[in-house]
Amino acid sequence: MTALHEDGRDASLRVLVALASYGTSNDRYLERLIREYRSMPFDIDIVVLSNIDKSGQGVECRVGTPAKNPWSLPFAHKPLFAERANKYDLFIYSEDDILITEKNLRAFLDVTAVLQQDEIAGYLRIEKGADGEENYPDIHENFHWDSTSVRSRGRYTLAHLTNEHAACYVLTQAQLRTAIQSGGFLVDPYEGKYDLLCTAATDPYTQCGLKKFVPVSHVDDFTVHHLSNKYVGRVGISAAELRDQIEALIRIAERCKTPPPLFNTETKLSRGLYSKDYYEPVSEDVISAIPPAARSVLSIGCGSGATEKRLIERGLRVVAMPLDPVVSSGAAARGVEMIYGDIDELATLAHGEKFDCILCLNVLHLAHDPVAALSTLKDCLCDSSSVIIQTPSMLSLRTIRQTFRDMPVLLGKGYSSTGVHLSTARAVKSWCTRAGMKVNRTIGTLNRQETSRLGRIASAVGDFLPAPLAISMATSIVVSARRLPDERSQLASQSIRAHDTRRALSSSESESRTAHF
């Protein structure tokens, strides 16, 4: 690769740019991108991939989608890159509304020089609202910084974001060659962790042995403008939240130490179904279940901490075992006391303190052993304390309709294959009983942010339904339980074990009779 001269005007860096552009709705952004690339001091060739002829833009255009599904269009850049793999120094793929600048490319070249062979620098999208508000849409729901991935390379601090999709990527010639030789690059259109659009832009990271890292210490150089700004106010985190998280990542790099994640928060189901939402909104159903007399709350699996921060505002003392020290940094800065460590050591880490209420918000179904996780909480409870458990209602009528495709996998395979336990009101009650707790109340809750017409109707009438019917329609359940006295806890556990033994014997006898016949 030819070195860049100091003035940057006589460098002979050869660059191939592939821009996926379906239809005409983003043509104004496409024109902006073409102008930007033509203004750079590099030897750049631009190819537009589209379902219609766009050669009128004065660039080469390849027309046609690799498969019948129009979302397969982004896969068309792969054979193009393979055909010209020896002709260019840099290969850029992006959708037609992602503005990559000369500054972004120079930063990529600088950090690439200090990366290891299997590491690749990637970008983070930024959006800008009408009022100047900045939004980072790639960080949402279950997508988060892997706090164990933080590393230093030269003057850079890097971290892996579990969402590899930024609607674009840049590869050097050597990186492209590695991707092609891996066998995971030149593949037919498919979808897995991501849909078709996103899969095409993430294959170098997910299929080809390269791992994407964002240089968080120089994040401004590695943000690219998503010109359509389509997710502002809908998906993503603010600049202030990103700043808190980056400061936490840099502290981890300086200390060269980070506590392991509290739980495995991502399932193995398609699209990460039932994974933990790190940025879940305030749950009024949970807050209303907290006893009015409670003054201290322990939260297990705190994410960005919206509910926990609301409780702080109401004058409660809140302590949390966070998912990781990065996503919870904002909550920590706003008064939530953090306990870091293994949940099995909770009683020791809490110095024997008893709490009026313990929250387990959408994490218990992800724990390797929900009963063991609940059992560890008992030492932090007195007899009058409550445990509030929120978890998905996986067999409700609403949920089955929404997740019908994934239901056979969920019902037919165990935790080791799915990364999630089947969660129902009955299952949560069983977990509590086995852990020596008694369920006092179970309510069904509906998604208050429904977008479909049926969903909005269900949410509107949900508060007026009888409890059993509400649970059958619920997308989530909230369970309130109390610790049983030790004697009753032992009796309940013995009863459960005896019941399990009878079921196992009955199942064994049934299998024997079947085999005999």
Short mmCIF file of C-alpha atoms in Angstrom, two decimals:
data_model
loop_
_atom_site.label_atom_id
_atom_site.label_comp_id
_atom_site.label_asym_id
_atom_site.label_seq_id
_atom_site.Cartn_x
_atom_site.Cartn_y
_atom_site.Cartn_z
CA MET A 1 0.00 0.00 0.00
CA THR A 2 1.46 3.35 -0.99
CA ALA A 3 2.15 5.71 1.89
CA LEU A 4 0.23 8.96 2.04
CA HIS A 5 2.21 12.13 1.49
CA GLU A 6 2.01 14.85 4.12
CA ASP A 7 -0.22 17.11 2.04
CA GLY A 8 -2.33 14.14 0.99
CA ARG A 9 -2.67 15.37 -2.60
CA ASP A 10 -0.25 13.18 -4.52
CA ALA A 11 -0.90 9.89 -2.79
CA SER A 12 -1.66 6.94 -5.05
CA LEU A 13 -3.96 4.94 -2.79
CA ARG A 14 -6.24 2.88 -4.99
CA VAL A 15 -9.78 2.55 -3.62
CA LEU A 16 -12.82 0.62 -4.84
CA VAL A 17 -16.19 1.79 -3.47
CA ALA A 18 -19.37 -0.29 -3.81
CA LEU A 19 -22.63 1.48 -2.93
CA ALA A 20 -25.88 -0.50 -2.60
CA SER A 21 -28.81 1.67 -3.72
CA TYR A 22 -32.26 0.15 -4.20
CA GLY A 23 -34.98 2.26 -5.83
CA THR A 24 -34.82 6.04 -5.90
CA SER A 25 -35.80 7.18 -2.39
CA ASN A 26 -32.18 7.68 -1.30
CA ASP A 27 -30.84 9.15 -4.52
CA ARG A 28 -30.16 12.54 -2.88
CA TYR A 29 -27.94 10.79 -0.35
CA LEU A 30 -26.28 8.72 -3.07
CA GLU A 31 -25.35 11.91 -4.94
CA ARG A 32 -23.87 13.31 -1.74
CA LEU A 33 -21.75 10.18 -1.25
CA ILE A 34 -20.45 10.27 -4.82
CA ARG A 35 -19.45 13.94 -4.43
CA GLU A 36 -17.66 13.13 -1.18
CA TYR A 37 -15.64 10.27 -2.66
CA ARG A 38 -14.73 12.31 -5.74
CA SER A 39 -13.40 15.09 -3.51
CA MET A 40 -10.84 12.77 -1.90
CA PRO A 41 -7.19 12.83 -3.01
CA PHE A 42 -7.18 9.09 -3.74
CA ASP A 43 -7.46 7.05 -6.92
CA ILE A 44 -11.11 6.04 -6.43
CA ASP A 45 -13.46 3.95 -8.58
CA ILE A 46 -17.16 3.93 -7.62
CA VAL A 47 -19.62 1.16 -8.51
CA VAL A 48 -23.32 1.52 -7.72
CA LEU A 49 -25.26 -1.70 -7.16
CA SER A 50 -28.94 -1.26 -7.89
CA ASN A 51 -32.13 -2.81 -9.23
CA ILE A 52 -32.32 0.00 -11.81
CA ASP A 53 -29.76 1.71 -14.04
CA LYS A 54 -28.04 4.57 -12.22
CA SER A 55 -25.13 5.07 -14.58
CA GLY A 56 -26.48 8.57 -15.15
CA GLN A 57 -24.72 9.47 -11.94
CA GLY A 58 -21.49 9.26 -13.95
CA VAL A 59 -20.37 6.07 -12.23
CA GLU A 60 -20.29 2.40 -13.12
CA CYS A 61 -23.57 0.67 -12.29
CA ARG A 62 -24.32 -3.03 -11.89
CA VAL A 63 -28.02 -3.80 -12.19
CA GLY A 64 -29.73 -6.80 -10.62
CA THR A 65 -30.15 -8.57 -7.30
CA PRO A 66 -28.36 -11.85 -6.47
CA ALA A 67 -31.67 -13.47 -5.47
CA LYS A 68 -35.40 -12.82 -5.89
CA ASN A 69 -35.61 -11.10 -2.54
CA PRO A 70 -34.79 -7.41 -3.13
CA TRP A 71 -33.02 -7.32 0.25
CA SER A 72 -30.34 -9.55 -1.26
CA LEU A 73 -28.96 -6.57 -3.24
CA PRO A 74 -26.08 -5.86 -0.79
CA PHE A 75 -24.61 -9.31 -1.51
CA ALA A 76 -23.83 -8.11 -5.05
CA HIS A 77 -20.70 -6.33 -3.84
CA LYS A 78 -18.96 -9.58 -2.91
CA PRO A 79 -18.25 -10.98 -6.41
CA LEU A 80 -17.27 -7.44 -7.48
CA PHE A 81 -14.63 -7.26 -4.74
CA ALA A 82 -13.39 -10.77 -5.54
CA GLU A 83 -13.02 -9.95 -9.25
CA ARG A 84 -10.90 -6.89 -8.47
CA ALA A 85 -9.14 -8.09 -5.33
CA ASN A 86 -5.65 -7.45 -6.76
CA LYS A 87 -6.35 -4.02 -8.24
CA TYR A 88 -7.00 -1.88 -5.17
CA ASP A 89 -5.51 -1.10 -1.75
CA LEU A 90 -8.80 -0.38 0.01
CA PHE A 91 -12.28 -1.83 -0.50
CA ILE A 92 -15.29 0.09 0.81
CA TYR A 93 -18.82 -1.23 0.96
CA SER A 94 -21.74 0.84 2.21
CA GLU A 95 -25.42 1.48 1.85
CA ASP A 96 -26.31 4.62 -0.08
CA ASP A 97 -26.85 6.86 2.93
CA ILE A 98 -23.64 6.24 4.90
CA LEU A 99 -21.21 9.15 4.62
CA ILE A 100 -17.61 7.96 4.95
CA THR A 101 -15.16 10.87 4.84
CA GLU A 102 -11.47 11.23 4.06
CA LYS A 103 -10.91 11.70 7.80
CA ASN A 104 -12.54 8.32 8.44
CA LEU A 105 -10.33 6.57 5.88
CA ARG A 106 -7.10 8.12 7.15
CA ALA A 107 -8.03 7.09 10.70
CA PHE A 108 -8.70 3.55 9.46
CA LEU A 109 -5.26 3.38 7.84
CA ASP A 110 -3.54 4.72 10.95
CA VAL A 111 -5.08 2.23 13.36
CA THR A 112 -4.75 -0.70 10.95
CA ALA A 113 -0.98 -0.29 11.09
CA VAL A 114 -0.99 -1.30 14.79
CA LEU A 115 -3.70 -3.98 14.77
CA GLN A 116 -3.08 -7.70 14.92
CA GLN A 117 -3.79 -9.88 11.90
CA ASP A 118 -7.29 -10.95 12.95
CA GLU A 119 -8.36 -7.50 14.19
CA ILE A 120 -10.15 -5.01 11.97
CA ALA A 121 -11.20 -1.44 12.70
CA GLY A 122 -14.86 -0.64 12.20
CA TYR A 123 -17.21 2.30 12.32
CA LEU A 124 -20.15 3.42 14.43
CA ARG A 125 -23.11 5.24 12.90
CA ILE A 126 -24.18 8.65 14.13
CA GLU A 127 -27.45 10.44 13.38
CA LYS A 128 -28.44 14.05 13.91
CA GLY A 129 -31.90 15.26 14.86
CA ALA A 130 -33.54 18.47 13.74
CA ASP A 131 -32.58 20.08 17.04
CA GLY A 132 -28.94 19.00 16.73
CA GLU A 133 -29.46 15.98 18.98
CA GLU A 134 -26.92 13.22 18.27
CA ASN A 135 -28.05 9.61 18.20
CA TYR A 136 -26.05 6.37 17.96
CA PRO A 137 -28.48 3.78 16.55
CA ASP A 138 -26.11 0.80 16.54
CA ILE A 139 -26.27 0.60 20.35
CA HIS A 140 -29.73 -0.61 21.31
CA GLU A 141 -31.71 -3.50 22.82
CA ASN A 142 -29.34 -6.46 23.43
CA PHE A 143 -26.40 -4.87 21.60
CA HIS A 144 -23.67 -3.61 23.92
CA TRP A 145 -19.93 -3.18 24.38
CA ASP A 146 -18.21 -6.42 25.33
CA SER A 147 -16.44 -5.25 28.47
CA THR A 148 -14.02 -8.21 28.29
CA SER A 149 -12.86 -7.25 24.78
CA VAL A 150 -11.16 -3.96 25.70
CA ARG A 151 -7.55 -3.74 24.52
CA SER A 152 -4.82 -1.22 23.76
CA ARG A 153 -2.99 -1.01 20.45
CA GLY A 154 -0.41 1.77 20.25
CA ARG A 155 -2.18 5.00 21.19
CA TYR A 156 -5.62 3.48 20.64
CA THR A 157 -8.10 1.87 23.04
CA LEU A 158 -10.42 -0.51 21.22
CA ALA A 159 -13.55 -2.45 22.15
CA HIS A 160 -15.93 -4.83 20.42
CA LEU A 161 -19.57 -3.84 20.03
CA THR A 162 -21.79 -6.93 19.84
CA ASN A 163 -23.70 -5.26 17.01
CA GLU A 164 -21.26 -5.60 14.10
CA HIS A 165 -23.64 -3.87 11.70
CA ALA A 166 -22.94 -0.27 10.73
CA ALA A 167 -24.24 -0.53 7.13
CA CYS A 168 -20.65 -0.23 5.87
CA TYR A 169 -17.14 -1.57 6.21
CA VAL A 170 -13.61 -0.98 4.92
CA LEU A 171 -11.07 -3.72 4.14
CA THR A 172 -7.46 -3.58 3.09
CA GLN A 173 -6.37 -5.82 0.23
CA ALA A 174 -4.81 -8.25 2.72
CA GLN A 175 -7.99 -8.32 4.83
CA LEU A 176 -10.14 -8.95 1.76
CA ARG A 177 -7.84 -11.79 0.74
CA THR A 178 -8.18 -13.31 4.22
CA ALA A 179 -11.96 -13.02 4.02
CA ILE A 180 -12.14 -14.69 0.61
CA GLN A 181 -9.78 -17.50 1.58
CA SER A 182 -11.84 -18.21 4.71
CA GLY A 183 -14.71 -19.49 2.57
CA GLY A 184 -17.20 -17.33 4.43
CA PHE A 185 -17.18 -14.31 2.12
CA LEU A 186 -18.31 -15.54 -1.29
CA VAL A 187 -21.58 -17.11 -0.19
CA ASP A 188 -25.14 -17.02 -1.48
CA PRO A 189 -27.53 -14.58 0.22
CA TYR A 190 -28.64 -15.84 3.63
CA GLU A 191 -29.71 -14.54 7.01
CA GLY A 192 -28.85 -15.66 10.52
CA LYS A 193 -27.97 -13.39 13.42
CA TYR A 194 -28.93 -10.49 11.14
CA ASP A 195 -31.38 -10.03 8.27
CA LEU A 196 -30.23 -10.05 4.62
CA LEU A 197 -29.30 -6.36 4.50
CA CYS A 198 -27.20 -6.50 7.63
CA THR A 199 -25.66 -9.92 6.94
CA ALA A 200 -23.98 -8.73 3.75
CA ALA A 201 -22.32 -5.88 5.66
CA THR A 202 -21.16 -8.02 8.59
CA ASP A 203 -19.88 -11.23 6.97
CA PRO A 204 -16.20 -10.17 7.18
CA TYR A 205 -16.62 -10.13 10.97
CA THR A 206 -19.05 -12.99 11.52
CA GLN A 207 -17.92 -15.47 8.85
CA CYS A 208 -14.34 -14.79 7.90
CA GLY A 209 -12.20 -14.95 11.04
CA LEU A 210 -11.85 -11.18 11.48
CA LYS A 211 -13.16 -9.41 14.57
CA LYS A 212 -14.44 -5.86 14.47
CA PHE A 213 -13.15 -3.34 17.01
CA VAL A 214 -14.14 0.30 17.33
CA PRO A 215 -11.26 2.60 18.44
CA VAL A 216 -13.26 4.14 21.30
CA SER A 217 -10.40 6.41 22.36
CA HIS A 218 -10.76 8.14 18.96
CA VAL A 219 -14.45 7.51 18.44
CA ASP A 220 -15.10 10.77 16.56
CA ASP A 221 -12.76 9.57 13.81
CA PHE A 222 -14.72 6.33 13.56
CA THR A 223 -18.28 7.64 13.44
CA VAL A 224 -19.99 7.84 10.06
CA HIS A 225 -23.12 9.91 9.43
CA HIS A 226 -26.28 7.95 8.66
CA LEU A 227 -27.66 10.70 6.44
CA SER A 228 -31.30 9.60 6.56
CA ASN A 229 -31.33 10.04 10.37
CA LYS A 230 -34.21 7.56 10.36
CA TYR A 231 -33.77 6.21 13.88
CA VAL A 232 -33.57 9.49 15.82
CA GLY A 233 -36.02 9.33 18.71
CA ARG A 234 -36.70 5.65 18.05
CA VAL A 235 -33.57 3.52 18.44
CA GLY A 236 -30.15 4.24 19.88
CA ILE A 237 -28.40 6.08 22.69
CA SER A 238 -27.53 9.74 23.13
CA ALA A 239 -24.11 11.36 22.95
CA ALA A 240 -24.09 11.69 26.75
CA GLU A 241 -24.78 7.97 27.20
CA LEU A 242 -22.07 7.08 24.71
CA ARG A 243 -19.62 9.34 26.51
CA ASP A 244 -20.35 7.59 29.84
CA GLN A 245 -19.81 4.19 28.26
CA ILE A 246 -16.56 5.16 26.53
CA GLU A 247 -15.18 6.60 29.76
CA ALA A 248 -15.96 3.26 31.43
CA LEU A 249 -14.21 1.35 28.63
CA ILE A 250 -11.11 3.52 28.90
CA ARG A 251 -11.02 2.99 32.68
CA ILE A 252 -11.09 -0.76 32.06
CA ALA A 253 -8.16 -0.42 29.64
CA GLU A 254 -6.18 1.58 32.20
CA ARG A 255 -6.78 -0.97 34.95
CA CYS A 256 -6.28 -3.95 32.62
CA LYS A 257 -9.03 -5.71 34.58
CA THR A 258 -12.79 -6.07 34.33
CA PRO A 259 -15.32 -8.23 36.16
CA PRO A 260 -16.89 -10.92 33.97
CA PRO A 261 -20.46 -10.35 32.74
CA LEU A 262 -23.08 -11.33 35.30
CA PHE A 263 -25.09 -13.52 32.91
CA ASN A 264 -24.91 -14.69 29.33
CA THR A 265 -27.41 -12.16 28.03
CA GLU A 266 -27.76 -13.19 24.37
CA THR A 267 -29.77 -16.22 23.32
CA LYS A 268 -28.98 -18.47 20.36
CA LEU A 269 -32.43 -17.99 18.83
CA SER A 270 -32.87 -16.11 15.56
CA ARG A 271 -32.46 -12.33 15.87
CA GLY A 272 -31.45 -12.89 19.51
CA LEU A 273 -35.06 -13.49 20.56
CA TYR A 274 -35.55 -13.14 24.35
CA SER A 275 -32.07 -11.67 24.85
CA LYS A 276 -31.71 -9.10 27.62
CA ASP A 277 -32.57 -5.56 26.57
CA TYR A 278 -29.76 -3.46 28.04
CA TYR A 279 -31.78 -0.29 27.56
CA GLU A 280 -35.26 -1.41 28.61
CA PRO A 281 -37.55 1.47 29.63
CA VAL A 282 -38.96 2.12 33.10
CA SER A 283 -41.33 -0.67 34.11
CA GLU A 284 -44.27 0.85 35.97
CA ASP A 285 -45.66 -2.65 36.55
CA VAL A 286 -42.48 -3.55 38.45
CA ILE A 287 -42.46 -0.30 40.42
CA SER A 288 -46.09 -0.79 41.46
CA ALA A 289 -45.24 -4.31 42.72
CA ILE A 290 -42.60 -2.99 45.15
CA PRO A 291 -44.05 -2.87 48.69
CA PRO A 292 -44.85 0.73 49.73
CA ALA A 293 -42.84 0.29 52.92
CA ALA A 294 -39.67 -0.74 51.06
CA ARG A 295 -36.72 1.60 51.54
CA SER A 296 -33.84 -0.46 50.12
CA VAL A 297 -33.77 -2.28 46.79
CA LEU A 298 -31.23 -4.67 45.29
CA SER A 299 -31.35 -5.02 41.49
CA ILE A 300 -29.84 -8.14 39.90
CA GLY A 301 -28.76 -7.59 36.30
CA CYS A 302 -29.04 -3.81 36.06
CA GLY A 303 -28.51 -2.51 32.52
CA SER A 304 -28.74 1.17 31.69
CA GLY A 305 -30.87 1.42 34.82
CA ALA A 306 -34.02 3.33 33.84
CA THR A 307 -36.15 1.66 36.52
CA GLU A 308 -33.39 1.85 39.10
CA LYS A 309 -32.88 5.57 38.47
CA ARG A 310 -36.62 6.16 38.84
CA LEU A 311 -36.51 4.48 42.25
CA ILE A 312 -33.60 6.75 43.26
CA GLU A 313 -35.72 9.75 42.32
CA ARG A 314 -38.46 8.43 44.62
CA GLY A 315 -36.09 8.41 47.55
CA LEU A 316 -35.23 4.72 47.74
CA ARG A 317 -31.72 3.42 48.24
CA VAL A 318 -30.81 1.24 45.26
CA VAL A 319 -27.92 -1.20 45.06
CA ALA A 320 -27.26 -3.18 41.88
CA MET A 321 -25.26 -6.11 40.54
CA PRO A 322 -24.96 -4.78 36.97
CA LEU A 323 -24.71 -6.74 33.76
CA ASP A 324 -21.32 -5.11 33.25
CA PRO A 325 -19.56 -1.91 34.37
CA VAL A 326 -19.99 -0.24 30.97
CA VAL A 327 -23.73 -0.18 30.34
CA SER A 328 -24.42 0.62 34.00
CA SER A 329 -22.02 3.56 34.14
CA GLY A 330 -24.81 6.10 33.67
CA ALA A 331 -26.87 4.57 36.49
CA ALA A 332 -23.82 4.56 38.75
CA ALA A 333 -23.25 8.25 38.05
CA ARG A 334 -26.83 8.97 39.12
CA GLY A 335 -26.71 7.34 42.53
CA VAL A 336 -27.17 3.60 42.03
CA GLU A 337 -24.62 1.80 44.22
CA MET A 338 -22.82 -0.94 42.31
CA ILE A 339 -21.65 -4.37 43.50
CA TYR A 340 -19.28 -6.09 41.07
CA GLY A 341 -18.49 -9.78 41.22
CA ASP A 342 -19.92 -13.28 40.89
CA ILE A 343 -23.56 -13.68 41.90
CA ASP A 344 -22.60 -16.77 43.92
CA GLU A 345 -20.66 -14.42 46.22
CA LEU A 346 -23.54 -11.95 46.60
CA ALA A 347 -23.99 -12.34 50.35
CA THR A 348 -20.29 -11.71 50.97
CA LEU A 349 -20.13 -8.80 48.54
CA ALA A 350 -23.22 -7.24 50.16
CA HIS A 351 -21.56 -7.64 53.60
CA GLY A 352 -24.55 -9.54 54.92
CA GLU A 353 -27.00 -6.71 54.29
CA LYS A 354 -30.72 -7.51 54.07
CA PHE A 355 -32.82 -5.66 51.49
CA ASP A 356 -36.52 -4.83 51.57
CA CYS A 357 -36.91 -5.81 47.92
CA ILE A 358 -34.85 -7.58 45.26
CA LEU A 359 -35.48 -7.05 41.53
CA CYS A 360 -34.70 -9.61 38.81
CA LEU A 361 -35.74 -7.87 35.61
CA ASN A 362 -35.65 -10.07 32.49
CA VAL A 363 -32.51 -11.99 33.43
CA LEU A 364 -33.69 -15.12 35.26
CA HIS A 365 -34.65 -16.98 32.05
CA LEU A 366 -31.08 -16.39 30.81
CA ALA A 367 -29.30 -17.70 33.92
CA HIS A 368 -27.71 -21.13 33.52
CA ASP A 369 -29.64 -22.30 36.61
CA PRO A 370 -32.55 -20.02 37.60
CA VAL A 371 -33.19 -21.93 40.82
CA ALA A 372 -29.56 -21.58 41.93
CA ALA A 373 -29.62 -17.87 41.03
CA LEU A 374 -32.73 -17.34 43.15
CA SER A 375 -31.28 -19.37 46.00
CA THR A 376 -28.29 -17.04 46.23
CA LEU A 377 -30.65 -14.15 46.93
CA LYS A 378 -32.09 -15.68 50.11
CA ASP A 379 -29.20 -14.53 52.28
CA CYS A 380 -30.03 -10.95 51.32
CA LEU A 381 -33.69 -11.32 52.31
CA CYS A 382 -35.50 -11.22 55.59
CA ASP A 383 -38.89 -12.92 56.00
CA SER A 384 -40.76 -9.70 55.17
CA SER A 385 -38.71 -8.95 52.02
CA SER A 386 -40.07 -9.35 48.50
CA VAL A 387 -38.50 -10.60 45.29
CA ILE A 388 -39.93 -9.07 42.11
CA ILE A 389 -39.27 -11.13 38.98
CA GLN A 390 -40.03 -9.87 35.49
CA THR A 391 -39.64 -12.35 32.66
CA PRO A 392 -41.01 -12.99 29.14
CA SER A 393 -44.28 -14.90 28.93
CA MET A 394 -43.24 -17.30 26.19
CA LEU A 395 -46.42 -19.36 25.80
CA SER A 396 -49.02 -16.60 25.92
CA LEU A 397 -51.35 -16.25 22.93
CA ARG A 398 -49.75 -12.94 21.94
CA THR A 399 -46.21 -14.29 22.19
CA ILE A 400 -46.93 -17.48 20.26
CA ARG A 401 -48.41 -15.41 17.43
CA GLN A 402 -45.35 -13.15 17.35
CA THR A 403 -42.70 -15.88 17.64
CA PHE A 404 -44.39 -18.80 15.90
CA ARG A 405 -41.33 -19.59 13.76
CA ASP A 406 -39.05 -19.96 16.78
CA MET A 407 -41.48 -21.93 18.95
CA PRO A 408 -40.44 -25.46 17.77
CA VAL A 409 -36.80 -24.66 18.57
CA LEU A 410 -37.69 -23.21 21.95
CA LEU A 411 -39.89 -26.17 22.93
CA GLY A 412 -37.75 -28.90 21.39
CA LYS A 413 -34.27 -27.97 22.59
CA GLY A 414 -32.75 -27.23 25.96
CA TYR A 415 -30.79 -24.34 27.41
CA SER A 416 -27.47 -25.54 25.99
CA SER A 417 -28.87 -25.22 22.46
CA THR A 418 -30.95 -22.06 22.86
CA GLY A 419 -29.28 -20.10 25.67
CA VAL A 420 -32.68 -19.56 27.29
CA HIS A 421 -35.10 -21.38 29.59
CA LEU A 422 -38.77 -21.66 28.67
CA SER A 423 -40.38 -18.94 30.76
CA THR A 424 -44.03 -19.12 31.83
CA ALA A 425 -45.96 -18.21 34.97
CA ARG A 426 -45.89 -21.88 35.98
CA ALA A 427 -42.14 -22.17 35.35
CA VAL A 428 -41.34 -19.08 37.43
CA LYS A 429 -43.50 -20.40 40.26
CA SER A 430 -41.59 -23.69 40.12
CA TRP A 431 -38.23 -21.86 40.20
CA CYS A 432 -39.34 -19.91 43.25
CA THR A 433 -40.64 -22.99 45.08
CA ARG A 434 -37.43 -24.91 44.45
CA ALA A 435 -35.46 -21.95 45.78
CA GLY A 436 -37.50 -21.85 48.99
CA MET A 437 -39.79 -18.97 48.07
CA LYS A 438 -43.55 -18.58 47.83
CA VAL A 439 -45.24 -16.71 44.98
CA ASN A 440 -47.76 -14.19 46.29
CA ARG A 441 -48.91 -12.59 43.07
CA THR A 442 -48.52 -12.95 39.31
CA ILE A 443 -49.69 -10.36 36.80
CA GLY A 444 -49.51 -10.28 33.03
CA THR A 445 -48.20 -7.17 31.32
CA LEU A 446 -48.47 -6.07 27.73
CA ASN A 447 -45.96 -4.22 25.58
CA ARG A 448 -46.87 -0.56 25.99
CA GLN A 449 -44.94 0.32 22.82
CA GLU A 450 -46.91 -1.86 20.42
CA THR A 451 -46.88 -0.70 16.80
CA SER A 452 -49.35 -3.13 15.19
CA ARG A 453 -53.08 -2.37 15.26
CA LEU A 454 -53.88 -5.63 17.07
CA GLY A 455 -51.10 -5.00 19.55
CA ARG A 456 -52.37 -1.49 20.36
CA ILE A 457 -55.89 -2.83 20.91
CA ALA A 458 -54.61 -5.61 23.19
CA SER A 459 -52.57 -3.11 25.19
CA ALA A 460 -55.55 -0.77 25.54
CA VAL A 461 -57.89 -3.42 26.94
CA GLY A 462 -55.28 -5.40 28.90
CA ASP A 463 -55.75 -3.43 32.12
CA PHE A 464 -59.47 -4.32 32.20
CA LEU A 465 -59.12 -8.09 31.71
CA PRO A 466 -59.44 -10.64 34.55
CA ALA A 467 -56.02 -11.80 35.79
CA PRO A 468 -56.07 -15.29 34.15
CA LEU A 469 -57.05 -13.84 30.77
CA ALA A 470 -54.54 -11.02 31.08
CA ILE A 471 -51.76 -13.54 31.68
CA SER A 472 -52.84 -15.58 28.64
CA MET A 473 -52.49 -12.41 26.53
CA ALA A 474 -49.37 -11.05 28.22
CA THR A 475 -46.01 -10.58 26.55
CA SER A 476 -44.38 -10.40 29.98
CA ILE A 477 -45.15 -11.49 33.53
CA VAL A 478 -44.29 -9.87 36.85
CA VAL A 479 -44.11 -12.21 39.83
CA SER A 480 -43.91 -11.17 43.48
CA ALA A 481 -42.51 -13.77 45.91
CA ARG A 482 -41.32 -13.99 49.51
CA ARG A 483 -38.75 -16.12 51.27
CA LEU A 484 -40.21 -19.05 53.19
CA PRO A 485 -38.96 -19.74 56.71
CA ASP A 486 -36.19 -22.33 56.57
CA GLU A 487 -38.38 -25.21 57.80
CA ARG A 488 -41.12 -24.58 55.25
CA SER A 489 -38.50 -24.03 52.55
CA GLN A 490 -37.02 -27.46 53.19
CA LEU A 491 -40.45 -29.11 53.13
CA ALA A 492 -41.34 -27.38 49.86
CA SER A 493 -38.04 -28.45 48.28
CA GLN A 494 -38.54 -32.03 49.45
CA SER A 495 -42.04 -32.05 47.98
CA ILE A 496 -40.73 -30.76 44.65
CA ARG A 497 -37.96 -33.37 44.58
CA ALA A 498 -40.43 -36.15 45.35
CA HIS A 499 -42.72 -34.90 42.59
CA ASP A 500 -39.81 -34.82 40.12
CA THR A 501 -38.82 -38.36 41.11
CA ARG A 502 -42.37 -39.62 40.50
CA ARG A 503 -42.44 -37.93 37.10
CA ALA A 504 -39.05 -39.39 36.17
CA LEU A 505 -40.14 -42.89 37.21
CA SER A 506 -43.40 -42.53 35.33
CA SER A 507 -41.55 -41.37 32.21
CA SER A 508 -39.08 -44.25 32.51
CA GLU A 509 -41.88 -46.82 32.85
CA SER A 510 -43.66 -45.33 29.85
CA GLU A 511 -40.49 -45.55 27.74
CA SER A 512 -40.00 -49.19 28.86
CA ARG A 513 -43.53 -50.12 27.85
CA THR A 514 -43.06 -48.40 24.49
CA ALA A 515 -39.80 -50.23 23.90
CA HIS A 516 -41.42 -53.56 24.87
CA PHE A 517 -44.22 -53.16 22.36
#
